[in-house]
CSV table of C-alpha atoms in Angstrom, one decimal:
chain,number,residue,atom,x,y,z
A,1,MET,CA,195.9,-12.2,87.7
A,2,PHE,CA,197.3,-8.7,87.9
A,3,ASN,CA,198.9,-8.9,84.4
A,4,THR,CA,195.6,-9.9,82.8
A,5,THR,CA,193.7,-7.1,84.6
A,6,ARG,CA,196.1,-4.4,83.6
A,7,ALA,CA,196.3,-5.6,80.1
A,8,LYS,CA,192.6,-5.7,79.8
A,9,LYS,CA,192.2,-2.2,81.2
A,10,THR,CA,194.8,-0.8,78.8
A,11,LYS,CA,193.7,-2.7,75.7
A,12,GLU,CA,190.1,-1.5,75.9
A,13,ASN,CA,190.7,2.0,74.6
A,14,THR,CA,194.1,2.1,72.9
A,15,GLU,CA,193.1,2.2,69.2
A,16,GLU,CA,195.0,5.4,68.7
A,17,PHE,CA,198.1,4.2,70.5
A,18,SER,CA,198.0,1.0,68.5
A,19,SER,CA,197.8,2.7,65.1
A,20,LYS,CA,200.6,5.0,66.0
A,21,TYR,CA,203.1,2.8,67.9
A,22,ASN,CA,202.1,-0.7,66.8
A,23,GLU,CA,205.4,-1.2,64.9
A,24,LYS,CA,207.7,0.0,67.7
A,25,LYS,CA,209.4,-2.6,69.8
A,26,LEU,CA,212.0,-2.5,72.6
A,27,HIS,CA,215.6,-3.2,71.8
A,28,SER,CA,218.2,-5.1,73.8
A,29,SER,CA,220.2,-1.8,74.2
A,30,LEU,CA,219.1,0.3,77.2
A,31,ALA,CA,220.4,3.5,75.5
A,32,ASP,CA,218.3,2.7,72.4
A,33,ASN,CA,215.2,2.1,74.5
A,34,ILE,CA,215.7,5.4,76.4
A,35,ASN,CA,216.0,7.2,73.1
A,36,LEU,CA,212.8,5.5,71.9
A,37,PHE,CA,210.8,7.0,74.8
A,38,LYS,CA,212.5,10.4,74.5
A,39,GLU,CA,211.4,10.5,70.9
A,40,ILE,CA,207.8,9.5,71.8
A,41,PHE,CA,207.7,12.0,74.7
A,42,SER,CA,209.5,14.8,72.8
A,43,ASN,CA,208.8,18.3,74.1
A,44,ASP,CA,207.5,17.0,77.3
A,45,ASP,CA,209.7,18.1,80.2
A,46,THR,CA,207.5,16.4,82.9
A,47,ILE,CA,208.9,12.9,81.9
A,48,ILE,CA,211.8,11.9,84.2
A,49,TYR,CA,214.5,9.5,83.1
A,50,ARG,CA,216.6,8.1,86.0
A,51,GLY,CA,219.4,5.8,85.0
A,52,PHE,CA,221.4,3.7,87.6
A,53,SER,CA,223.3,0.5,88.0
A,54,ASN,CA,224.0,-2.1,90.7
A,55,GLN,CA,226.8,-1.2,93.1
A,56,ASN,CA,228.4,-4.6,92.9
A,57,ASN,CA,227.9,-5.3,89.2
A,58,GLU,CA,228.3,-2.4,86.8
A,59,SER,CA,226.9,-4.5,83.9
A,60,ILE,CA,223.5,-4.4,85.5
A,61,LYS,CA,222.1,-1.1,84.2
A,62,CYS,CA,218.5,0.1,84.5
A,63,CYS,CA,216.4,3.2,83.9
A,64,VAL,CA,213.1,4.2,85.4
A,65,ILE,CA,210.7,6.5,83.5
A,66,TYR,CA,207.8,8.3,85.2
A,67,VAL,CA,205.8,11.5,85.1
A,68,GLU,CA,206.8,14.1,87.6
A,69,GLY,CA,204.0,15.0,89.9
A,70,MET,CA,201.9,11.9,89.1
A,71,ALA,CA,204.3,9.2,90.5
A,72,ASN,CA,205.4,8.9,94.2
A,73,SER,CA,209.2,9.5,94.2
A,74,ALA,CA,209.5,7.8,97.6
A,75,ILE,CA,207.9,4.6,96.3
A,76,ILE,CA,210.2,4.7,93.2
A,77,TYR,CA,213.3,5.0,95.4
A,78,GLU,CA,212.4,2.6,98.2
A,79,SER,CA,210.7,-0.1,96.0
A,80,ILE,CA,212.7,0.0,92.8
A,81,ILE,CA,216.0,1.9,92.8
A,82,LYS,CA,217.3,1.1,96.2
A,83,PRO,CA,216.7,-2.7,96.1
A,84,ILE,CA,218.5,-2.9,92.7
A,85,LEU,CA,221.3,-0.6,93.7
A,86,GLU,CA,222.1,-2.4,97.0
A,87,ASN,CA,221.4,-6.1,96.0
A,88,LYS,CA,224.6,-8.2,96.3
A,89,PHE,CA,223.3,-11.3,94.6
A,90,LEU,CA,222.1,-10.1,91.2
A,91,ASN,CA,223.8,-11.8,88.3
A,92,ASP,CA,223.1,-10.7,84.7
A,93,LYS,CA,224.4,-14.1,83.4
A,94,LYS,CA,221.5,-16.0,84.9
A,95,ASP,CA,217.7,-15.5,84.9
A,96,PHE,CA,218.2,-11.9,85.8
A,97,PHE,CA,214.9,-10.4,84.6
A,98,ASN,CA,212.8,-12.9,86.5
A,99,ASP,CA,214.9,-12.4,89.6
A,100,LEU,CA,214.1,-8.7,89.5
A,101,PHE,CA,210.4,-9.5,89.1
A,102,ASN,CA,210.2,-12.2,91.8
A,103,LYS,CA,212.9,-11.3,94.3
A,104,VAL,CA,214.1,-7.7,94.1
A,105,ILE,CA,211.3,-5.2,93.3
A,106,ILE,CA,209.3,-4.5,96.5
A,107,SER,CA,205.8,-4.0,95.1
A,108,ASN,CA,202.6,-6.0,94.9
A,109,ASP,CA,201.6,-4.0,91.7
A,110,ILE,CA,204.0,-5.1,89.1
A,111,GLU,CA,203.8,-6.5,85.5
A,112,LYS,CA,206.1,-7.8,82.8
A,113,THR,CA,205.3,-6.4,79.4
A,114,SER,CA,206.8,-6.1,75.9
A,115,SER,CA,203.9,-3.9,74.6
A,116,ILE,CA,204.7,-0.3,73.9
A,117,GLN,CA,201.0,0.6,74.2
A,118,ILE,CA,200.8,-0.7,77.8
A,119,MET,CA,204.1,1.0,78.7
A,120,LEU,CA,203.0,4.4,77.4
A,121,GLN,CA,199.6,4.1,79.1
A,122,SER,CA,201.1,3.1,82.4
A,123,ILE,CA,203.6,6.0,82.4
A,124,ILE,CA,201.0,8.7,81.7
A,125,SER,CA,198.6,7.2,84.3
A,126,GLY,CA,201.2,7.6,87.1
A,127,ASP,CA,203.0,4.2,87.1
A,128,THR,CA,206.7,3.7,86.7
A,129,LEU,CA,208.4,1.9,83.8
A,130,LEU,CA,211.6,0.0,84.5
A,131,LEU,CA,213.9,-0.7,81.5
A,132,ILE,CA,216.7,-3.2,81.9
A,133,ASN,CA,219.8,-3.3,79.7
A,134,GLY,CA,219.8,-6.5,77.6
A,135,SER,CA,216.1,-7.1,77.8
A,136,LYS,CA,213.4,-6.6,75.3
A,137,GLU,CA,210.8,-6.7,78.1
A,138,ALA,CA,210.1,-4.1,80.7
A,139,LEU,CA,208.5,-3.9,84.2
A,140,VAL,CA,205.6,-1.7,85.0
A,141,ILE,CA,205.4,-0.9,88.7
A,142,GLY,CA,202.5,0.8,90.4
A,143,SER,CA,203.6,4.1,91.9
A,144,LYS,CA,200.7,6.5,91.5
A,145,GLY,CA,201.1,9.3,94.0
A,146,TRP,CA,199.5,12.6,92.9
A,147,GLN,CA,197.9,15.0,95.4
A,148,ILE,CA,194.2,14.6,96.2
A,149,ARG,CA,191.6,16.6,98.0
A,150,SER,CA,190.9,15.6,101.6
A,151,ILE,CA,187.6,14.0,102.5
A,152,ASP,CA,185.1,16.5,103.7
A,153,GLU,CA,181.4,17.2,103.7
A,154,PRO,CA,179.9,17.7,100.2
A,155,THR,CA,178.7,21.3,99.9
A,156,SER,CA,175.9,20.5,97.5
A,157,GLU,CA,174.2,17.9,99.8
A,158,MET,CA,174.8,19.1,103.3
A,159,ALA,CA,172.9,17.4,106.1
A,160,VAL,CA,172.6,17.7,109.9
A,161,LEU,CA,172.1,14.1,111.0
A,162,ALA,CA,173.6,12.2,108.1
A,163,PRO,CA,177.3,11.3,107.8
A,164,ARG,CA,179.6,14.2,106.9
A,165,GLU,CA,181.9,12.5,104.4
A,166,GLY,CA,181.7,12.9,100.7
A,167,PHE,CA,183.5,11.6,97.6
A,168,THR,CA,186.7,13.2,96.3
A,169,GLU,CA,188.3,13.2,92.8
A,170,SER,CA,190.3,10.0,93.5
A,171,LEU,CA,188.5,6.9,92.2
A,172,MET,CA,190.1,4.4,94.6
A,173,VAL,CA,189.4,6.7,97.6
A,174,ASN,CA,185.8,6.9,96.6
A,175,LEU,CA,185.6,3.1,96.2
A,176,SER,CA,187.0,2.6,99.7
A,177,LEU,CA,184.5,5.1,101.2
A,178,PHE,CA,181.7,3.3,99.5
A,179,ARG,CA,182.9,-0.2,100.4
A,180,ARG,CA,183.0,0.7,104.1
A,181,LYS,CA,179.2,1.3,103.9
A,182,LEU,CA,178.4,-2.1,102.3
A,183,GLN,CA,180.8,-4.8,103.5
A,184,THR,CA,179.5,-7.7,101.6
A,185,PRO,CA,181.1,-10.0,99.0
A,186,ASP,CA,178.0,-9.5,96.8
A,187,LEU,CA,179.1,-5.9,96.1
A,188,LYS,CA,180.8,-6.0,92.7
A,189,PHE,CA,183.2,-3.6,91.0
A,190,ASN,CA,184.0,-3.8,87.3
A,191,PHE,CA,186.4,-1.4,85.5
A,192,ILE,CA,186.3,-0.2,81.9
A,193,THR,CA,188.2,2.6,80.1
A,194,LEU,CA,186.5,5.5,78.2
A,195,GLY,CA,187.9,8.3,76.2
A,196,VAL,CA,190.3,7.8,73.3
A,197,ARG,CA,192.7,10.5,74.6
A,198,SER,CA,191.8,10.7,78.3
A,199,ASN,CA,191.6,6.9,78.9
A,200,THR,CA,189.5,7.6,81.9
A,201,ARG,CA,188.8,4.7,84.3
A,202,ILE,CA,185.1,4.0,84.9
A,203,CYS,CA,183.9,1.7,87.6
A,204,ILE,CA,180.5,0.0,87.5
A,205,SER,CA,179.3,-1.1,90.9
A,206,TYR,CA,176.2,-3.1,91.9
A,207,ILE,CA,175.0,-5.7,94.4
A,208,GLU,CA,174.8,-9.2,92.9
A,209,GLY,CA,171.5,-10.8,93.5
A,210,ILE,CA,169.6,-7.5,93.8
A,211,ALA,CA,170.6,-5.5,90.7
A,212,ASN,CA,168.5,-6.2,87.6
A,213,GLU,CA,170.6,-8.1,85.1
A,214,LYS,CA,168.8,-6.6,82.1
A,215,ILE,CA,169.5,-3.1,83.3
A,216,LEU,CA,173.2,-4.0,83.9
A,217,GLN,CA,173.7,-5.4,80.4
A,218,GLU,CA,172.0,-2.4,78.9
A,219,LEU,CA,174.3,-0.1,80.8
A,220,TYR,CA,177.4,-2.0,79.6
A,221,LYS,CA,176.1,-1.8,76.0
A,222,ARG,CA,175.6,2.0,76.2
A,223,LEU,CA,179.0,2.6,77.8
A,224,LYS,CA,180.8,0.5,75.2
A,225,ASP,CA,179.1,2.4,72.4
A,226,ILE,CA,180.6,5.7,73.6
A,227,GLU,CA,183.2,7.1,71.3
A,228,ILE,CA,184.7,10.4,72.5
A,229,ASP,CA,188.1,12.0,72.9
A,230,ALA,CA,187.9,12.5,76.6
A,231,ILE,CA,185.6,12.0,79.7
A,232,LEU,CA,186.2,15.0,81.9
A,233,GLY,CA,183.0,15.0,84.0
A,234,ILE,CA,179.9,13.1,84.7
A,235,SER,CA,177.9,15.1,82.2
A,236,TYR,CA,179.9,13.6,79.4
A,237,VAL,CA,178.6,10.1,80.4
A,238,GLN,CA,175.2,11.3,81.3
A,239,GLU,CA,174.4,12.8,78.0
A,240,LEU,CA,175.8,9.9,76.0
A,241,ILE,CA,173.8,7.1,77.8
A,242,LYS,CA,170.6,8.8,79.0
A,243,ASP,CA,167.1,8.0,77.7
A,244,SER,CA,165.1,10.9,76.2
A,245,PRO,CA,168.1,13.1,75.6
A,246,LEU,CA,166.0,16.1,74.6
A,247,SER,CA,163.8,16.0,77.7
A,248,ILE,CA,164.2,18.7,80.3
A,249,PHE,CA,164.2,16.1,83.0
A,250,GLU,CA,167.2,14.0,83.9
A,251,THR,CA,166.9,10.2,83.6
A,252,ILE,CA,170.4,9.7,85.1
A,253,GLY,CA,170.9,10.5,88.8
A,254,TYR,CA,174.0,11.7,90.6
A,255,THR,CA,175.3,12.3,94.1
A,256,GLU,CA,178.5,12.9,96.0
A,257,ARG,CA,177.5,11.0,99.2
A,258,PRO,CA,178.6,7.4,99.9
A,259,ASP,CA,175.5,6.8,102.1
A,260,VAL,CA,173.2,7.8,99.2
A,261,VAL,CA,174.9,5.5,96.7
A,262,SER,CA,174.7,2.7,99.2
A,263,ALA,CA,171.0,3.2,99.7
A,264,LYS,CA,170.3,3.3,96.0
A,265,LEU,CA,172.3,0.1,95.4
A,266,LEU,CA,170.3,-1.7,98.1
A,267,GLU,CA,167.2,-0.8,96.1
A,268,GLY,CA,168.7,-2.5,93.0
A,269,ARG,CA,170.2,0.5,91.2
A,270,ILE,CA,173.7,0.5,89.6
A,271,ALA,CA,176.4,3.1,90.4
A,272,ILE,CA,179.1,4.5,88.0
A,273,PHE,CA,182.3,5.9,89.5
A,274,ILE,CA,184.4,8.1,87.2
A,275,GLU,CA,188.1,8.9,87.8
A,276,GLY,CA,188.6,12.5,88.7
A,277,ASN,CA,185.0,13.3,89.6
A,278,PRO,CA,183.5,13.6,93.1
A,279,PHE,CA,180.0,12.8,91.8
A,280,VAL,CA,178.7,9.3,91.2
A,281,ILE,CA,176.1,8.4,88.6
A,282,THR,CA,173.2,6.1,89.6
A,283,VAL,CA,170.8,4.4,87.2
A,284,PRO,CA,167.9,4.0,86.7
A,285,HIS,CA,166.7,7.5,88.0
A,286,LEU,CA,163.1,8.1,88.6
A,287,PHE,CA,161.1,11.4,89.0
A,288,MET,CA,160.4,10.9,92.7
A,289,GLU,CA,164.1,10.9,93.5
A,290,TYR,CA,164.2,14.6,93.0
A,291,PHE,CA,162.2,15.0,96.2
A,292,GLN,CA,164.0,12.3,98.3
A,293,VAL,CA,166.9,13.6,100.4
A,294,ASN,CA,169.3,11.4,102.4
A,295,GLU,CA,168.4,13.2,105.6
A,296,ASP,CA,164.8,12.0,105.3
A,297,TYR,CA,166.1,8.5,106.4
A,298,PHE,CA,168.2,9.7,109.3
A,299,GLU,CA,165.5,11.6,111.1
A,300,ASN,CA,162.0,10.7,112.4
A,301,PHE,CA,159.7,9.5,109.7
A,302,TYR,CA,157.1,12.1,110.6
A,303,SER,CA,159.7,14.9,110.0
A,304,GLY,CA,161.0,13.2,106.8
A,305,SER,CA,157.5,12.8,105.4
A,306,ILE,CA,156.4,16.4,106.2
A,307,ILE,CA,159.5,18.0,104.6
A,308,ARG,CA,159.2,15.7,101.5
A,309,ILE,CA,155.5,16.9,101.1
A,310,PHE,CA,156.8,20.5,101.3
A,311,ARG,CA,159.3,19.7,98.5
A,312,VAL,CA,156.6,18.3,96.2
A,313,MET,CA,154.4,21.3,97.0
A,314,GLY,CA,157.4,23.6,96.4
A,315,PHE,CA,157.9,22.2,92.9
A,316,ILE,CA,154.2,22.6,92.0
A,317,LEU,CA,154.1,26.1,93.3
A,318,THR,CA,157.3,27.2,91.6
A,319,ILE,CA,156.1,26.3,88.2
A,320,THR,CA,152.4,27.5,88.6
A,321,VAL,CA,152.2,30.4,91.0
A,322,SER,CA,153.4,33.1,88.6
A,323,ALA,CA,151.3,31.6,85.8
A,324,LEU,CA,148.2,31.6,88.1
A,325,TYR,CA,148.8,35.3,89.0
A,326,VAL,CA,149.0,36.2,85.3
A,327,SER,CA,145.8,34.2,84.4
A,328,PHE,CA,143.8,35.5,87.3
A,329,THR,CA,144.7,39.2,86.8
A,330,THR,CA,144.4,39.0,83.0
A,331,PHE,CA,141.4,36.7,82.3
A,332,HIS,CA,139.7,35.6,85.6
A,333,GLN,CA,139.4,38.7,87.8
A,334,GLU,CA,136.1,37.4,89.1
A,335,LEU,CA,137.9,34.6,90.9
A,336,ILE,CA,139.9,37.1,93.0
A,337,PRO,CA,138.3,38.4,96.2
A,338,THR,CA,137.2,42.0,95.6
A,339,PRO,CA,139.4,43.7,98.3
A,340,LEU,CA,142.5,41.8,97.0
A,341,LEU,CA,141.6,42.7,93.4
A,342,LEU,CA,141.3,46.4,94.2
A,343,SER,CA,144.7,46.2,96.0
A,344,ILE,CA,146.3,44.6,92.9
A,345,MET,CA,144.7,47.1,90.5
A,346,ALA,CA,145.9,50.0,92.7
A,347,ALA,CA,149.4,48.6,92.7
A,348,ARG,CA,149.3,48.2,88.9
A,349,LYS,CA,148.2,51.8,88.3
A,350,GLY,CA,150.8,53.5,86.1
A,351,ILE,CA,152.6,50.3,85.1
A,352,PRO,CA,153.4,50.6,81.4
A,353,PHE,CA,153.9,46.9,80.6
A,354,PRO,CA,151.4,44.0,80.4
A,355,THR,CA,151.4,41.6,83.3
A,356,ILE,CA,153.1,38.8,81.2
A,357,VAL,CA,156.0,41.1,80.2
A,358,SER,CA,156.6,42.1,83.8
A,359,ALA,CA,156.4,38.5,84.9
A,360,LEU,CA,158.9,37.3,82.3
A,361,VAL,CA,161.3,40.2,82.9
A,362,MET,CA,161.3,39.8,86.7
A,363,THR,CA,161.7,36.0,86.4
A,364,LEU,CA,164.8,36.6,84.2
A,365,VAL,CA,166.2,39.2,86.6
A,366,PHE,CA,165.8,37.0,89.6
A,367,GLU,CA,167.5,34.0,87.8
A,368,LEU,CA,170.4,36.2,86.7
A,369,LEU,CA,171.0,37.4,90.2
A,370,ARG,CA,170.9,33.9,91.6
A,371,GLU,CA,173.2,32.6,88.9
A,372,ALA,CA,175.6,35.5,89.5
A,373,GLY,CA,175.6,34.8,93.3
A,374,ALA,CA,176.3,31.1,92.7
A,375,ARG,CA,179.3,31.8,90.4
A,376,MET,CA,181.0,34.4,92.6
A,377,PRO,CA,183.0,33.7,95.8
A,378,THR,CA,180.8,32.6,98.7
A,379,TYR,CA,181.1,35.6,100.9
A,380,ILE,CA,180.4,38.0,97.9
A,381,GLY,CA,177.8,35.8,96.2
A,382,GLN,CA,175.4,35.5,99.2
A,383,ALA,CA,175.5,39.3,99.7
A,384,LEU,CA,174.9,39.9,96.0
A,385,SER,CA,171.9,37.6,95.9
A,386,ILE,CA,170.2,39.1,98.9
A,387,VAL,CA,171.1,42.8,98.5
A,388,GLY,CA,170.8,42.7,94.7
A,389,THR,CA,167.3,41.2,94.9
A,390,LEU,CA,166.1,43.7,97.5
A,391,VAL,CA,167.6,46.7,95.8
A,392,ILE,CA,166.5,45.9,92.3
A,393,GLY,CA,163.0,44.8,93.4
A,394,GLN,CA,162.4,47.9,95.4
A,395,ALA,CA,163.8,50.2,92.7
A,396,ALA,CA,161.6,48.5,90.1
A,397,VAL,CA,158.5,49.1,92.2
A,398,ASP,CA,159.5,52.7,93.0
A,399,ALA,CA,160.1,53.4,89.3
A,400,ARG,CA,156.7,52.0,88.5
A,401,LEU,CA,158.2,49.4,86.1
A,402,VAL,CA,156.5,46.5,88.0
A,403,SER,CA,153.9,46.2,90.7
A,404,ALA,CA,154.7,45.2,94.3
A,405,PRO,CA,152.4,42.1,94.0
A,406,MET,CA,154.4,40.9,90.9
A,407,VAL,CA,157.7,41.2,92.8
A,408,ILE,CA,156.2,39.1,95.7
A,409,VAL,CA,154.9,36.4,93.3
A,410,ILE,CA,158.1,36.1,91.4
A,411,ALA,CA,160.2,36.1,94.6
A,412,PHE,CA,158.0,33.4,96.0
A,413,SER,CA,158.4,31.3,92.8
A,414,SER,CA,162.2,31.7,93.0
A,415,ILE,CA,162.4,30.8,96.7
A,416,THR,CA,160.3,27.6,96.3
A,417,SER,CA,162.6,26.5,93.5
A,418,LEU,CA,165.5,26.5,96.0
A,419,MET,CA,163.8,23.5,97.8
A,420,ILE,CA,164.6,21.3,94.8
A,421,THR,CA,167.9,22.4,93.5
A,422,LYS,CA,168.5,19.3,91.3
A,423,ILE,CA,165.5,20.1,89.2
A,424,LYS,CA,165.9,23.9,89.1
A,425,THR,CA,166.6,24.0,85.3
A,426,ALA,CA,163.4,22.0,84.4
A,427,ALA,CA,161.4,24.1,87.0
A,428,LEU,CA,162.6,27.3,85.4
A,429,LEU,CA,161.7,26.2,81.9
A,430,LEU,CA,158.3,24.9,83.0
A,431,ARG,CA,157.6,28.2,84.8
A,432,ILE,CA,158.2,30.1,81.6
A,433,ILE,CA,156.1,27.7,79.5
A,434,PHE,CA,153.3,28.0,82.0
A,435,LEU,CA,153.5,31.8,82.0
A,436,ILE,CA,153.2,31.9,78.2
A,437,LEU,CA,150.3,29.5,78.2
A,438,ALA,CA,148.6,31.5,80.9
A,439,SER,CA,149.0,34.7,79.0
A,440,PHE,CA,147.1,33.3,76.0
A,441,LEU,CA,144.5,30.9,77.5
A,442,GLY,CA,144.4,31.8,81.2
A,443,ILE,CA,143.6,28.9,83.6
A,444,TYR,CA,142.8,26.6,80.6
A,445,GLY,CA,146.4,27.1,79.4
A,446,ILE,CA,147.7,26.1,82.7
A,447,LEU,CA,145.5,23.0,82.7
A,448,ALA,CA,146.7,22.1,79.2
A,449,GLY,CA,150.3,22.5,80.3
A,450,CYS,CA,149.7,20.2,83.3
A,451,ILE,CA,148.2,17.5,81.1
A,452,GLY,CA,151.1,17.8,78.6
A,453,LEU,CA,153.6,17.6,81.5
A,454,LEU,CA,152.0,14.5,82.9
A,455,ILE,CA,151.9,12.8,79.5
A,456,HIS,CA,155.6,13.6,79.0
A,457,LEU,CA,156.6,12.3,82.4
A,458,TYR,CA,154.6,9.0,81.9
A,459,GLU,CA,156.2,8.3,78.5
A,460,ILE,CA,159.8,8.8,79.7
A,461,ARG,CA,161.9,5.7,80.5
A,462,SER,CA,165.2,5.3,82.4
A,463,PHE,CA,166.9,2.1,81.3
A,464,GLY,CA,163.6,0.6,80.5
A,465,VAL,CA,162.0,1.6,83.8
A,466,PRO,CA,159.0,4.0,83.6
A,467,TYR,CA,160.0,7.4,84.9
A,468,MET,CA,156.8,7.5,87.0
A,469,ALA,CA,157.0,3.8,87.8
A,470,ASN,CA,156.0,4.0,91.5
A,471,LEU,CA,153.1,6.4,90.6
A,472,GLU,CA,151.5,4.5,87.7
A,473,LEU,CA,147.8,3.9,88.2
A,474,SER,CA,147.7,0.9,85.9
A,475,SER,CA,150.0,-1.1,88.2
A,476,PHE,CA,149.1,0.5,91.5
A,477,ASP,CA,150.8,-1.1,94.5
A,478,PHE,CA,150.5,0.4,98.0
A,479,GLN,CA,154.0,-0.9,98.8
A,480,ASP,CA,155.5,1.2,96.1
A,481,LEU,CA,154.0,4.4,97.6
A,482,LYS,CA,155.7,3.9,101.0
A,483,ASP,CA,158.7,5.9,99.9
A,484,THR,CA,157.3,8.5,97.5
A,485,PHE,CA,155.3,11.5,98.8
A,486,ILE,CA,155.9,10.3,102.3
A,487,ARG,CA,158.7,8.3,104.0
A,488,ALA,CA,157.1,5.4,105.8
A,489,PRO,CA,158.7,3.8,108.9
A,490,TRP,CA,161.4,1.2,108.1
A,491,TRP,CA,159.3,-1.6,109.5
A,492,TYR,CA,156.6,-0.9,106.8
A,493,MET,CA,159.0,-0.8,103.9
A,494,ASN,CA,159.4,-4.5,103.7
A,495,TYR,CA,160.2,-4.8,100.0
A,496,ARG,CA,162.6,-3.2,97.5
A,497,PRO,CA,161.1,-1.4,94.5
A,498,LYS,CA,159.9,-4.3,92.2
A,499,PHE,CA,160.2,-2.2,89.1
A,500,ILE,CA,164.0,-1.9,89.7
A,501,ALA,CA,165.3,-4.9,91.5
A,502,ALA,CA,165.2,-8.2,89.6
A,503,LYS,CA,164.9,-10.5,92.6
A,504,ASN,CA,165.5,-10.7,96.3
A,505,PHE,CA,162.6,-8.2,96.9
A,506,LYS,CA,162.4,-8.9,100.6
A,507,ARG,CA,164.2,-6.4,102.9
A,508,LYS,CA,165.5,-7.2,106.4
A,509,THR,CA,163.3,-4.7,108.2
A,510,SER,CA,161.7,-6.6,111.1
A,511,GLY,CA,161.9,-5.3,114.6
A,512,GLY,CA,160.9,-2.2,116.5
A,513,ARG,CA,157.6,-1.1,118.0
A,514,LYS,CA,154.8,-1.0,115.5
A,515,SER,CA,152.1,0.4,117.7
């Protein structure tokens, strides 16, 4: 079983290896085989060659080949070198190779192979290759042992009441964290390899009987169509498999919390784990997921619902407030109460730039400060964001470059965007678009922008699922609204989302006081 699995994983993306090394074969001479690998890995000083022989039979000669820093040297010595060195019963005249495989090597991750492609791929992925004198086959022994980051709370999705563990860069550690959340045999894990040069392992996980088979097959098709040198982050996969690639909205979700991935799979979604990345991709991804936070489900449903409504309001305000200010002060002064209008006009006295120019410039300045603060070390970045904003804002007002109301409006727009960080890029672009529309057409431009935005959102698909599926008026279902703008109590959320899950819609949510 192991042999088939490893061969399948290695074979899937070794076209370049095959074309370059398909004619190379192992020899019976150990020295010739060592020279073969030294030729292949020329100018690579990280490759370690350790030759040794049995203490009781000098004719039994072996050599292990591995990458320093990627393989665990303790495993290599205890499981491979020491058993062969000290074994008193090895005899190279009999079935020596099979004795090593079945009786000597202390490892449950071992494979016989004569394929140079599999040997090379195994070495560079952290396993150890054992060459034996007189054999045209070799043994590949699992010995991965590179350093990994410890499990801690994800900084991008911090929570008070939710679990504090997040994914790391190790694929197998991530899968173990995830499996602890869903201990069911229906949880499936399938591996594929992507990247011609990186040969990055990808794991597709789903719950059998809940996940939609059509979505699963479409995902496999899109992943297998990927042709790229390397997969170094989740964005590589996201951009290559997403629907509506030119849209400002993401149709592929991501998270670094095991509890979030578990909850999404229980709704029928599919997760994609990528070796070397602490973020996990989930599909399909819908618009309302921007406003759903894992902590909504760990606190009282009243609190979760109120905060979620605030997030939705925050998104609406961040894209429209500055545009409304521009439209009211430029075209619709009659809609502003007279005392407020007089105050605004007094503040704008002496300002040399039109309102739209001031709004665009201040929006750009605030975004530059926020981005600079995010890229700098934490203790400096926070001070830069706060002090820089205060100093520049006050200086701009004192220099009569912008008015005080303009600074307040732009600051409010920037603050509300922090409530929905995963949609900040789309929110910024929409804010600028609405500003431009408001500068030409006033409130009518904003209304036109809202209509265009809704049309765009309703035409987007994520793996065949409408982006606004749970908000479509044509297929209105009250059950689908119980986890959208509000978070209903668990005993009312009796069904999984029907537009995602293929079957087994009924949830186990009975119990509790309902009155």
